[in-house]
PDB file of N, CA and C in Angstrom:
ATOM      1  N   MET A   1      74.704  89.086  61.817  1.00  0.00           N
ATOM      2  CA  MET A   1      75.951  89.827  61.892  1.00  0.00           C
ATOM      3  C   MET A   1      75.767  91.001  62.844  1.00  0.00           C
ATOM      4  N   LEU A   2      76.879  91.485  63.352  1.00  0.00           N
ATOM      5  CA  LEU A   2      76.819  92.657  64.230  1.00  0.00           C
ATOM      6  C   LEU A   2      77.050  93.905  63.394  1.00  0.00           C
ATOM      7  N   VAL A   3      76.144  94.861  63.529  1.00  0.00           N
ATOM      8  CA  VAL A   3      76.264  96.155  62.851  1.00  0.00           C
ATOM      9  C   VAL A   3      76.352  97.216  63.930  1.00  0.00           C
ATOM     10  N   LEU A   4      77.376  98.032  63.846  1.00  0.00           N
ATOM     11  CA  LEU A   4      77.538  99.156  64.755  1.00  0.00           C
ATOM     12  C   LEU A   4      76.981 100.384  64.044  1.00  0.00           C
ATOM     13  N   ILE A   5      76.002 101.028  64.652  1.00  0.00           N
ATOM     14  CA  ILE A   5      75.399 102.241  64.082  1.00  0.00           C
ATOM     15  C   ILE A   5      75.804 103.414  64.953  1.00  0.00           C
ATOM     16  N   THR A   6      76.384 104.425  64.319  1.00  0.00           N
ATOM     17  CA  THR A   6      76.741 105.651  65.029  1.00  0.00           C
ATOM     18  C   THR A   6      76.082 106.823  64.312  1.00  0.00           C
ATOM     19  N   TYR A   7      75.782 107.854  65.066  1.00  0.00           N
ATOM     20  CA  TYR A   7      75.155 109.019  64.450  1.00  0.00           C
ATOM     21  C   TYR A   7      75.591 110.284  65.152  1.00  0.00           C
ATOM     22  N   ASP A   8      75.519 111.361  64.405  1.00  0.00           N
ATOM     23  CA  ASP A   8      75.782 112.698  64.931  1.00  0.00           C
ATOM     24  C   ASP A   8      74.701 113.592  64.344  1.00  0.00           C
ATOM     25  N   VAL A   9      73.781 114.021  65.169  1.00  0.00           N
ATOM     26  CA  VAL A   9      72.656 114.836  64.718  1.00  0.00           C
ATOM     27  C   VAL A   9      72.800 116.220  65.330  1.00  0.00           C
ATOM     28  N   SER A  10      72.733 117.231  64.480  1.00  0.00           N
ATOM     29  CA  SER A  10      72.833 118.609  64.940  1.00  0.00           C
ATOM     30  C   SER A  10      71.632 118.943  65.816  1.00  0.00           C
ATOM     31  N   THR A  11      71.905 119.470  67.005  1.00  0.00           N
ATOM     32  CA  THR A  11      70.814 119.812  67.937  1.00  0.00           C
ATOM     33  C   THR A  11      70.718 121.313  68.175  1.00  0.00           C
ATOM     34  N   GLU A  12      71.181 122.086  67.229  1.00  0.00           N
ATOM     35  CA  GLU A  12      71.137 123.545  67.382  1.00  0.00           C
ATOM     36  C   GLU A  12      69.736 124.104  67.223  1.00  0.00           C
ATOM     37  N   THR A  13      68.853 123.351  66.576  1.00  0.00           N
ATOM     38  CA  THR A  13      67.481 123.814  66.380  1.00  0.00           C
ATOM     39  C   THR A  13      66.515 122.826  67.037  1.00  0.00           C
ATOM     40  N   ARG A  14      65.291 123.246  67.193  1.00  0.00           N
ATOM     41  CA  ARG A  14      64.247 122.373  67.740  1.00  0.00           C
ATOM     42  C   ARG A  14      64.036 121.167  66.824  1.00  0.00           C
ATOM     43  N   GLU A  15      64.084 121.401  65.504  1.00  0.00           N
ATOM     44  CA  GLU A  15      63.922 120.308  64.550  1.00  0.00           C
ATOM     45  C   GLU A  15      65.049 119.287  64.684  1.00  0.00           C
ATOM     46  N   GLY A  16      66.266 119.777  64.920  1.00  0.00           N
ATOM     47  CA  GLY A  16      67.411 118.894  65.097  1.00  0.00           C
ATOM     48  C   GLY A  16      67.268 118.036  66.344  1.00  0.00           C
ATOM     49  N   ARG A  17      66.799 118.636  67.411  1.00  0.00           N
ATOM     50  CA  ARG A  17      66.586 117.871  68.646  1.00  0.00           C
ATOM     51  C   ARG A  17      65.515 116.800  68.432  1.00  0.00           C
ATOM     52  N   ALA A  18      64.493 117.129  67.647  1.00  0.00           N
ATOM     53  CA  ALA A  18      63.447 116.144  67.342  1.00  0.00           C
ATOM     54  C   ALA A  18      64.021 115.004  66.500  1.00  0.00           C
ATOM     55  N   ARG A  19      64.872 115.337  65.527  1.00  0.00           N
ATOM     56  CA  ARG A  19      65.512 114.293  64.703  1.00  0.00           C
ATOM     57  C   ARG A  19      66.371 113.384  65.569  1.00  0.00           C
ATOM     58  N   LEU A  20      67.102 113.972  66.502  1.00  0.00           N
ATOM     59  CA  LEU A  20      67.949 113.181  67.391  1.00  0.00           C
ATOM     60  C   LEU A  20      67.113 112.164  68.168  1.00  0.00           C
ATOM     61  N   ARG A  21      65.992 112.611  68.717  1.00  0.00           N
ATOM     62  CA  ARG A  21      65.120 111.690  69.465  1.00  0.00           C
ATOM     63  C   ARG A  21      64.585 110.589  68.564  1.00  0.00           C
ATOM     64  N   LYS A  22      64.219 110.935  67.340  1.00  0.00           N
ATOM     65  CA  LYS A  22      63.684 109.935  66.413  1.00  0.00           C
ATOM     66  C   LYS A  22      64.737 108.907  66.026  1.00  0.00           C
ATOM     67  N   VAL A  23      65.950 109.362  65.752  1.00  0.00           N
ATOM     68  CA  VAL A  23      67.032 108.433  65.399  1.00  0.00           C
ATOM     69  C   VAL A  23      67.310 107.493  66.572  1.00  0.00           C
ATOM     70  N   ALA A  24      67.436 108.043  67.765  1.00  0.00           N
ATOM     71  CA  ALA A  24      67.708 107.212  68.944  1.00  0.00           C
ATOM     72  C   ALA A  24      66.586 106.213  69.182  1.00  0.00           C
ATOM     73  N   LYS A  25      65.350 106.651  69.032  1.00  0.00           N
ATOM     74  CA  LYS A  25      64.199 105.766  69.250  1.00  0.00           C
ATOM     75  C   LYS A  25      64.219 104.606  68.257  1.00  0.00           C
ATOM     76  N   GLN A  26      64.552 104.894  67.016  1.00  0.00           N
ATOM     77  CA  GLN A  26      64.632 103.820  66.027  1.00  0.00           C
ATOM     78  C   GLN A  26      65.763 102.850  66.355  1.00  0.00           C
ATOM     79  N   CYS A  27      66.910 103.365  66.726  1.00  0.00           N
ATOM     80  CA  CYS A  27      68.048 102.504  67.035  1.00  0.00           C
ATOM     81  C   CYS A  27      67.765 101.588  68.217  1.00  0.00           C
ATOM     82  N   VAL A  28      67.045 102.086  69.218  1.00  0.00           N
ATOM     83  CA  VAL A  28      66.688 101.275  70.379  1.00  0.00           C
ATOM     84  C   VAL A  28      65.858 100.070  69.949  1.00  0.00           C
ATOM     85  N   ASN A  29      65.090 100.213  68.885  1.00  0.00           N
ATOM     86  CA  ASN A  29      64.251  99.117  68.394  1.00  0.00           C
ATOM     87  C   ASN A  29      65.072  97.972  67.807  1.00  0.00           C
ATOM     88  N   TYR A  30      66.326  98.223  67.460  1.00  0.00           N
ATOM     89  CA  TYR A  30      67.114  97.227  66.738  1.00  0.00           C
ATOM     90  C   TYR A  30      68.359  96.742  67.469  1.00  0.00           C
ATOM     91  N   GLY A  31      68.738  97.387  68.547  1.00  0.00           N
ATOM     92  CA  GLY A  31      69.958  96.969  69.231  1.00  0.00           C
ATOM     93  C   GLY A  31      70.092  97.605  70.594  1.00  0.00           C
ATOM     94  N   GLN A  32      71.292  97.484  71.146  1.00  0.00           N
ATOM     95  CA  GLN A  32      71.543  98.045  72.474  1.00  0.00           C
ATOM     96  C   GLN A  32      72.460  99.258  72.355  1.00  0.00           C
ATOM     97  N   ARG A  33      72.128 100.269  73.149  1.00  0.00           N
ATOM     98  CA  ARG A  33      72.970 101.466  73.193  1.00  0.00           C
ATOM     99  C   ARG A  33      74.215 101.122  73.996  1.00  0.00           C
ATOM    100  N   VAL A  34      75.390 101.363  73.410  1.00  0.00           N
ATOM    101  CA  VAL A  34      76.644 101.111  74.116  1.00  0.00           C
ATOM    102  C   VAL A  34      77.351 102.409  74.472  1.00  0.00           C
ATOM    103  N   GLN A  35      77.022 103.477  73.802  1.00  0.00           N
ATOM    104  CA  GLN A  35      77.457 104.828  74.148  1.00  0.00           C
ATOM    105  C   GLN A  35      76.360 105.769  73.688  1.00  0.00           C
ATOM    106  N   ASN A  36      76.485 107.061  73.987  1.00  0.00           N
ATOM    107  CA  ASN A  36      75.388 107.992  73.714  1.00  0.00           C
ATOM    108  C   ASN A  36      74.829 107.897  72.305  1.00  0.00           C
ATOM    109  N   SER A  37      75.651 107.882  71.307  1.00  0.00           N
ATOM    110  CA  SER A  37      75.180 107.841  69.923  1.00  0.00           C
ATOM    111  C   SER A  37      75.719 106.628  69.187  1.00  0.00           C
ATOM    112  N   VAL A  38      75.868 105.524  69.910  1.00  0.00           N
ATOM    113  CA  VAL A  38      76.423 104.295  69.336  1.00  0.00           C
ATOM    114  C   VAL A  38      75.564 103.115  69.761  1.00  0.00           C
ATOM    115  N   PHE A  39      75.142 102.323  68.781  1.00  0.00           N
ATOM    116  CA  PHE A  39      74.325 101.148  69.033  1.00  0.00           C
ATOM    117  C   PHE A  39      74.947  99.924  68.394  1.00  0.00           C
ATOM    118  N   GLU A  40      74.924  98.802  69.121  1.00  0.00           N
ATOM    119  CA  GLU A  40      75.308  97.507  68.583  1.00  0.00           C
ATOM    120  C   GLU A  40      74.027  96.777  68.226  1.00  0.00           C
ATOM    121  N   CYS A  41      73.919  96.358  66.967  1.00  0.00           N
ATOM    122  CA  CYS A  41      72.689  95.732  66.485  1.00  0.00           C
ATOM    123  C   CYS A  41      73.011  94.400  65.822  1.00  0.00           C
ATOM    124  N   GLU A  42      72.372  93.350  66.287  1.00  0.00           N
ATOM    125  CA  GLU A  42      72.505  92.022  65.694  1.00  0.00           C
ATOM    126  C   GLU A  42      71.394  91.894  64.658  1.00  0.00           C
ATOM    127  N   MET A  43      71.769  91.797  63.363  1.00  0.00           N
ATOM    128  CA  MET A  43      70.764  91.744  62.301  1.00  0.00           C
ATOM    129  C   MET A  43      71.360  91.152  61.036  1.00  0.00           C
ATOM    130  N   ASP A  44      70.502  90.720  60.140  1.00  0.00           N
ATOM    131  CA  ASP A  44      70.980  90.228  58.848  1.00  0.00           C
ATOM    132  C   ASP A  44      71.082  91.398  57.873  1.00  0.00           C
ATOM    133  N   ALA A  45      71.579  91.138  56.686  1.00  0.00           N
ATOM    134  CA  ALA A  45      71.818  92.204  55.705  1.00  0.00           C
ATOM    135  C   ALA A  45      70.528  92.908  55.297  1.00  0.00           C
ATOM    136  N   ALA A  46      69.444  92.157  55.167  1.00  0.00           N
ATOM    137  CA  ALA A  46      68.170  92.760  54.773  1.00  0.00           C
ATOM    138  C   ALA A  46      67.675  93.730  55.848  1.00  0.00           C
ATOM    139  N   LYS A  47      67.777  93.331  57.111  1.00  0.00           N
ATOM    140  CA  LYS A  47      67.348  94.199  58.211  1.00  0.00           C
ATOM    141  C   LYS A  47      68.252  95.431  58.286  1.00  0.00           C
ATOM    142  N   ALA A  48      69.542  95.249  58.040  1.00  0.00           N
ATOM    143  CA  ALA A  48      70.470  96.385  58.053  1.00  0.00           C
ATOM    144  C   ALA A  48      70.091  97.410  56.983  1.00  0.00           C
ATOM    145  N   ARG A  49      69.724  96.935  55.791  1.00  0.00           N
ATOM    146  CA  ARG A  49      69.281  97.857  54.733  1.00  0.00           C
ATOM    147  C   ARG A  49      67.992  98.573  55.139  1.00  0.00           C
ATOM    148  N   GLU A  50      67.080  97.840  55.776  1.00  0.00           N
ATOM    149  CA  GLU A  50      65.822  98.428  56.231  1.00  0.00           C
ATOM    150  C   GLU A  50      66.075  99.543  57.246  1.00  0.00           C
ATOM    151  N   VAL A  51      66.921  99.268  58.229  1.00  0.00           N
ATOM    152  CA  VAL A  51      67.237 100.265  59.258  1.00  0.00           C
ATOM    153  C   VAL A  51      67.934 101.471  58.635  1.00  0.00           C
ATOM    154  N   LYS A  52      68.855 101.213  57.728  1.00  0.00           N
ATOM    155  CA  LYS A  52      69.557 102.309  57.047  1.00  0.00           C
ATOM    156  C   LYS A  52      68.560 103.217  56.327  1.00  0.00           C
ATOM    157  N   ASN A  53      67.601 102.632  55.622  1.00  0.00           N
ATOM    158  CA  ASN A  53      66.603 103.435  54.913  1.00  0.00           C
ATOM    159  C   ASN A  53      65.741 104.241  55.871  1.00  0.00           C
ATOM    160  N   ILE A  54      65.354 103.636  56.989  1.00  0.00           N
ATOM    161  CA  ILE A  54      64.548 104.346  57.988  1.00  0.00           C
ATOM    162  C   ILE A  54      65.321 105.547  58.532  1.00  0.00           C
ATOM    163  N   LEU A  55      66.582 105.320  58.917  1.00  0.00           N
ATOM    164  CA  LEU A  55      67.373 106.406  59.500  1.00  0.00           C
ATOM    165  C   LEU A  55      67.705 107.484  58.480  1.00  0.00           C
ATOM    166  N   GLU A  56      67.963 107.084  57.236  1.00  0.00           N
ATOM    167  CA  GLU A  56      68.215 108.080  56.185  1.00  0.00           C
ATOM    168  C   GLU A  56      67.005 108.974  55.971  1.00  0.00           C
ATOM    169  N   GLY A  57      65.813 108.419  56.182  1.00  0.00           N
ATOM    170  CA  GLY A  57      64.598 109.208  56.033  1.00  0.00           C
ATOM    171  C   GLY A  57      64.379 110.201  57.163  1.00  0.00           C
ATOM    172  N   ILE A  58      65.078 110.016  58.262  1.00  0.00           N
ATOM    173  CA  ILE A  58      64.918 110.900  59.422  1.00  0.00           C
ATOM    174  C   ILE A  58      65.927 112.039  59.413  1.00  0.00           C
ATOM    175  N   ILE A  59      67.178 111.733  59.099  1.00  0.00           N
ATOM    176  CA  ILE A  59      68.226 112.748  59.248  1.00  0.00           C
ATOM    177  C   ILE A  59      68.160 113.822  58.164  1.00  0.00           C
ATOM    178  N   ASP A  60      68.820 114.921  58.435  1.00  0.00           N
ATOM    179  CA  ASP A  60      69.036 116.000  57.467  1.00  0.00           C
ATOM    180  C   ASP A  60      70.477 115.840  56.998  1.00  0.00           C
ATOM    181  N   LYS A  61      70.659 115.412  55.761  1.00  0.00           N
ATOM    182  CA  LYS A  61      71.995 115.101  55.253  1.00  0.00           C
ATOM    183  C   LYS A  61      72.901 116.327  55.149  1.00  0.00           C
ATOM    184  N   GLU A  62      72.330 117.505  55.269  1.00  0.00           N
ATOM    185  CA  GLU A  62      73.131 118.731  55.258  1.00  0.00           C
ATOM    186  C   GLU A  62      73.739 119.027  56.630  1.00  0.00           C
ATOM    187  N   HIS A  63      73.157 118.452  57.696  1.00  0.00           N
ATOM    188  CA  HIS A  63      73.600 118.782  59.053  1.00  0.00           C
ATOM    189  C   HIS A  63      73.949 117.574  59.917  1.00  0.00           C
ATOM    190  N   ASP A  64      73.488 116.391  59.553  1.00  0.00           N
ATOM    191  CA  ASP A  64      73.636 115.191  60.385  1.00  0.00           C
ATOM    192  C   ASP A  64      74.461 114.141  59.647  1.00  0.00           C
ATOM    193  N   SER A  65      74.902 113.117  60.390  1.00  0.00           N
ATOM    194  CA  SER A  65      75.614 112.013  59.735  1.00  0.00           C
ATOM    195  C   SER A  65      75.288 110.688  60.417  1.00  0.00           C
ATOM    196  N   LEU A  66      75.369 109.639  59.624  1.00  0.00           N
ATOM    197  CA  LEU A  66      75.195 108.258  60.089  1.00  0.00           C
ATOM    198  C   LEU A  66      76.407 107.465  59.639  1.00  0.00           C
ATOM    199  N   ARG A  67      76.805 106.478  60.445  1.00  0.00           N
ATOM    200  CA  ARG A  67      77.852 105.535  60.059  1.00  0.00           C
ATOM    201  C   ARG A  67      77.388 104.136  60.439  1.00  0.00           C
ATOM    202  N   PHE A  68      77.615 103.205  59.538  1.00  0.00           N
ATOM    203  CA  PHE A  68      77.281 101.807  59.759  1.00  0.00           C
ATOM    204  C   PHE A  68      78.563 100.996  59.617  1.00  0.00           C
ATOM    205  N   TYR A  69      78.917 100.253  60.639  1.00  0.00           N
ATOM    206  CA  TYR A  69      80.087  99.383  60.614  1.00  0.00           C
ATOM    207  C   TYR A  69      79.590  97.945  60.681  1.00  0.00           C
ATOM    208  N   CYS A  70      79.791  97.194  59.614  1.00  0.00           N
ATOM    209  CA  CYS A  70      79.365  95.797  59.574  1.00  0.00           C
ATOM    210  C   CYS A  70      80.532  94.936  60.046  1.00  0.00           C
ATOM    211  N   LEU A  71      80.399  94.382  61.253  1.00  0.00           N
ATOM    212  CA  LEU A  71      81.473  93.607  61.860  1.00  0.00           C
ATOM    213  C   LEU A  71      81.342  92.115  61.589  1.00  0.00           C
ATOM    214  N   GLY A  72      80.277  91.706  60.931  1.00  0.00           N
ATOM    215  CA  GLY A  72      80.120  90.311  60.549  1.00  0.00           C
ATOM    216  C   GLY A  72      79.658  89.419  61.682  1.00  0.00           C
ATOM    217  N   ASN A  73      79.788  88.116  61.451  1.00  0.00           N
ATOM    218  CA  ASN A  73      79.318  87.126  62.422  1.00  0.00           C
ATOM    219  C   ASN A  73      80.357  86.787  63.481  1.00  0.00           C
ATOM    220  N   ASN A  74      81.625  86.997  63.195  1.00  0.00           N
ATOM    221  CA  ASN A  74      82.691  86.680  64.152  1.00  0.00           C
ATOM    222  C   ASN A  74      83.158  87.934  64.883  1.00  0.00           C
ATOM    223  N   TYR A  75      82.211  88.735  65.292  1.00  0.00           N
ATOM    224  CA  TYR A  75      82.520  90.033  65.888  1.00  0.00           C
ATOM    225  C   TYR A  75      83.091  89.940  67.295  1.00  0.00           C
ATOM    226  N   LYS A  76      82.863  88.844  67.993  1.00  0.00           N
ATOM    227  CA  LYS A  76      83.321  88.772  69.390  1.00  0.00           C
ATOM    228  C   LYS A  76      84.830  88.908  69.499  1.00  0.00           C
ATOM    229  N   ASN A  77      85.558  88.522  68.465  1.00  0.00           N
ATOM    230  CA  ASN A  77      87.016  88.676  68.462  1.00  0.00           C
ATOM    231  C   ASN A  77      87.431  90.081  68.037  1.00  0.00           C
ATOM    232  N   LYS A  78      86.485  90.882  67.558  1.00  0.00           N
ATOM    233  CA  LYS A  78      86.797  92.215  67.052  1.00  0.00           C
ATOM    234  C   LYS A  78      86.398  93.339  67.999  1.00  0.00           C
ATOM    235  N   VAL A  79      85.653  92.997  69.048  1.00  0.00           N
ATOM    236  CA  VAL A  79      85.152  94.012  69.977  1.00  0.00           C
ATOM    237  C   VAL A  79      85.832  93.831  71.326  1.00  0.00           C
ATOM    238  N   GLU A  80      86.421  94.892  71.807  1.00  0.00           N
ATOM    239  CA  GLU A  80      87.054  94.876  73.125  1.00  0.00           C
ATOM    240  C   GLU A  80      86.468  96.017  73.932  1.00  0.00           C
ATOM    241  N   HIS A  81      86.065  95.751  75.152  1.00  0.00           N
ATOM    242  CA  HIS A  81      85.480  96.773  76.008  1.00  0.00           C
ATOM    243  C   HIS A  81      86.388  97.027  77.201  1.00  0.00           C
ATOM    244  N   ILE A  82      86.614  98.306  77.495  1.00  0.00           N
ATOM    245  CA  ILE A  82      87.410  98.706  78.650  1.00  0.00           C
ATOM    246  C   ILE A  82      86.627  99.797  79.368  1.00  0.00           C
ATOM    247  N   GLY A  83      86.467  99.674  80.661  1.00  0.00           N
ATOM    248  CA  GLY A  83      85.810 100.732  81.430  1.00  0.00           C
ATOM    249  C   GLY A  83      84.412 100.382  81.871  1.00  0.00           C
ATOM    250  N   VAL A  84      83.662 101.423  82.228  1.00  0.00           N
ATOM    251  CA  VAL A  84      82.337 101.255  82.798  1.00  0.00           C
ATOM    252  C   VAL A  84      81.314 100.847  81.751  1.00  0.00           C
ATOM    253  N   LYS A  85      80.145 100.478  82.225  1.00  0.00           N
ATOM    254  CA  LYS A  85      78.998 100.116  81.402  1.00  0.00           C
ATOM    255  C   LYS A  85      79.286  98.957  80.455  1.00  0.00           C
ATOM    256  N   PRO A  86      79.698  97.821  81.009  1.00  0.00           N
ATOM    257  CA  PRO A  86      79.912  96.682  80.107  1.00  0.00           C
ATOM    258  C   PRO A  86      78.605  96.287  79.442  1.00  0.00           C
ATOM    259  N   GLY A  87      78.707  95.851  78.210  1.00  0.00           N
ATOM    260  CA  GLY A  87      77.525  95.422  77.482  1.00  0.00           C
ATOM    261  C   GLY A  87      77.110  94.030  77.904  1.00  0.00           C
ATOM    262  N   PHE A  88      76.073  93.546  77.287  1.00  0.00           N
ATOM    263  CA  PHE A  88      75.635  92.184  77.524  1.00  0.00           C
ATOM    264  C   PHE A  88      75.506  91.501  76.176  1.00  0.00           C
ATOM    265  N   ASP A  89      75.566  90.188  76.190  1.00  0.00           N
ATOM    266  CA  ASP A  89      75.456  89.414  74.961  1.00  0.00           C
ATOM    267  C   ASP A  89      74.000  89.456  74.506  1.00  0.00           C
ATOM    268  N   ILE A  90      73.744  90.081  73.368  1.00  0.00           N
ATOM    269  CA  ILE A  90      72.378  90.258  72.917  1.00  0.00           C
ATOM    270  C   ILE A  90      71.743  88.948  72.463  1.00  0.00           C
ATOM    271  N   ASN A  91      72.527  87.892  72.350  1.00  0.00           N
ATOM    272  CA  ASN A  91      71.985  86.587  71.978  1.00  0.00           C
ATOM    273  C   ASN A  91      71.642  85.717  73.174  1.00  0.00           C
ATOM    274  N   GLU A  92      72.049  86.128  74.364  1.00  0.00           N
ATOM    275  CA  GLU A  92      71.793  85.367  75.583  1.00  0.00           C
ATOM    276  C   GLU A  92      70.486  85.857  76.216  1.00  0.00           C
ATOM    277  N   PRO A  93      69.786  84.994  76.970  1.00  0.00           N
ATOM    278  CA  PRO A  93      68.569  85.431  77.664  1.00  0.00           C
ATOM    279  C   PRO A  93      68.903  86.534  78.677  1.00  0.00           C
ATOM    280  N   LEU A  94      68.025  87.487  78.781  1.00  0.00           N
ATOM    281  CA  LEU A  94      68.180  88.597  79.728  1.00  0.00           C
ATOM    282  C   LEU A  94      67.260  88.340  80.911  1.00  0.00           C
ATOM    283  N   VAL A  95      67.833  88.229  82.097  1.00  0.00           N
ATOM    284  CA  VAL A  95      67.047  87.978  83.307  1.00  0.00           C
ATOM    285  C   VAL A  95      67.030  89.257  84.127  1.00  0.00           C
ATOM    286  N   LEU A  96      65.840  89.716  84.431  1.00  0.00           N
ATOM    287  CA  LEU A  96      65.696  90.956  85.212  1.00  0.00           C
ATOM    288  C   LEU A  96      65.275  90.644  86.621  1.00  0.00           C
TER     289      LEU A  96
END
């Protein structure tokens, strides 16, 4: 299924900036960045719970937030892109 992960991490302190880098680094491991704090991740429910637990362990719940949108398996009909930086199909081979 496609899971959209979004986050907002307070960067007013050095610790906040470090949390932001850690959250982004973890998200890169599981999906593709489609906007600054938005990742599209193809994963099953168990992996989604694992990622959620990892990210919850990083953020400060008093200052930061996470959102998970589970778009399911038929997400291609639910996602529309307009503008620059078109994404790529994460299930297709990537040729560099």
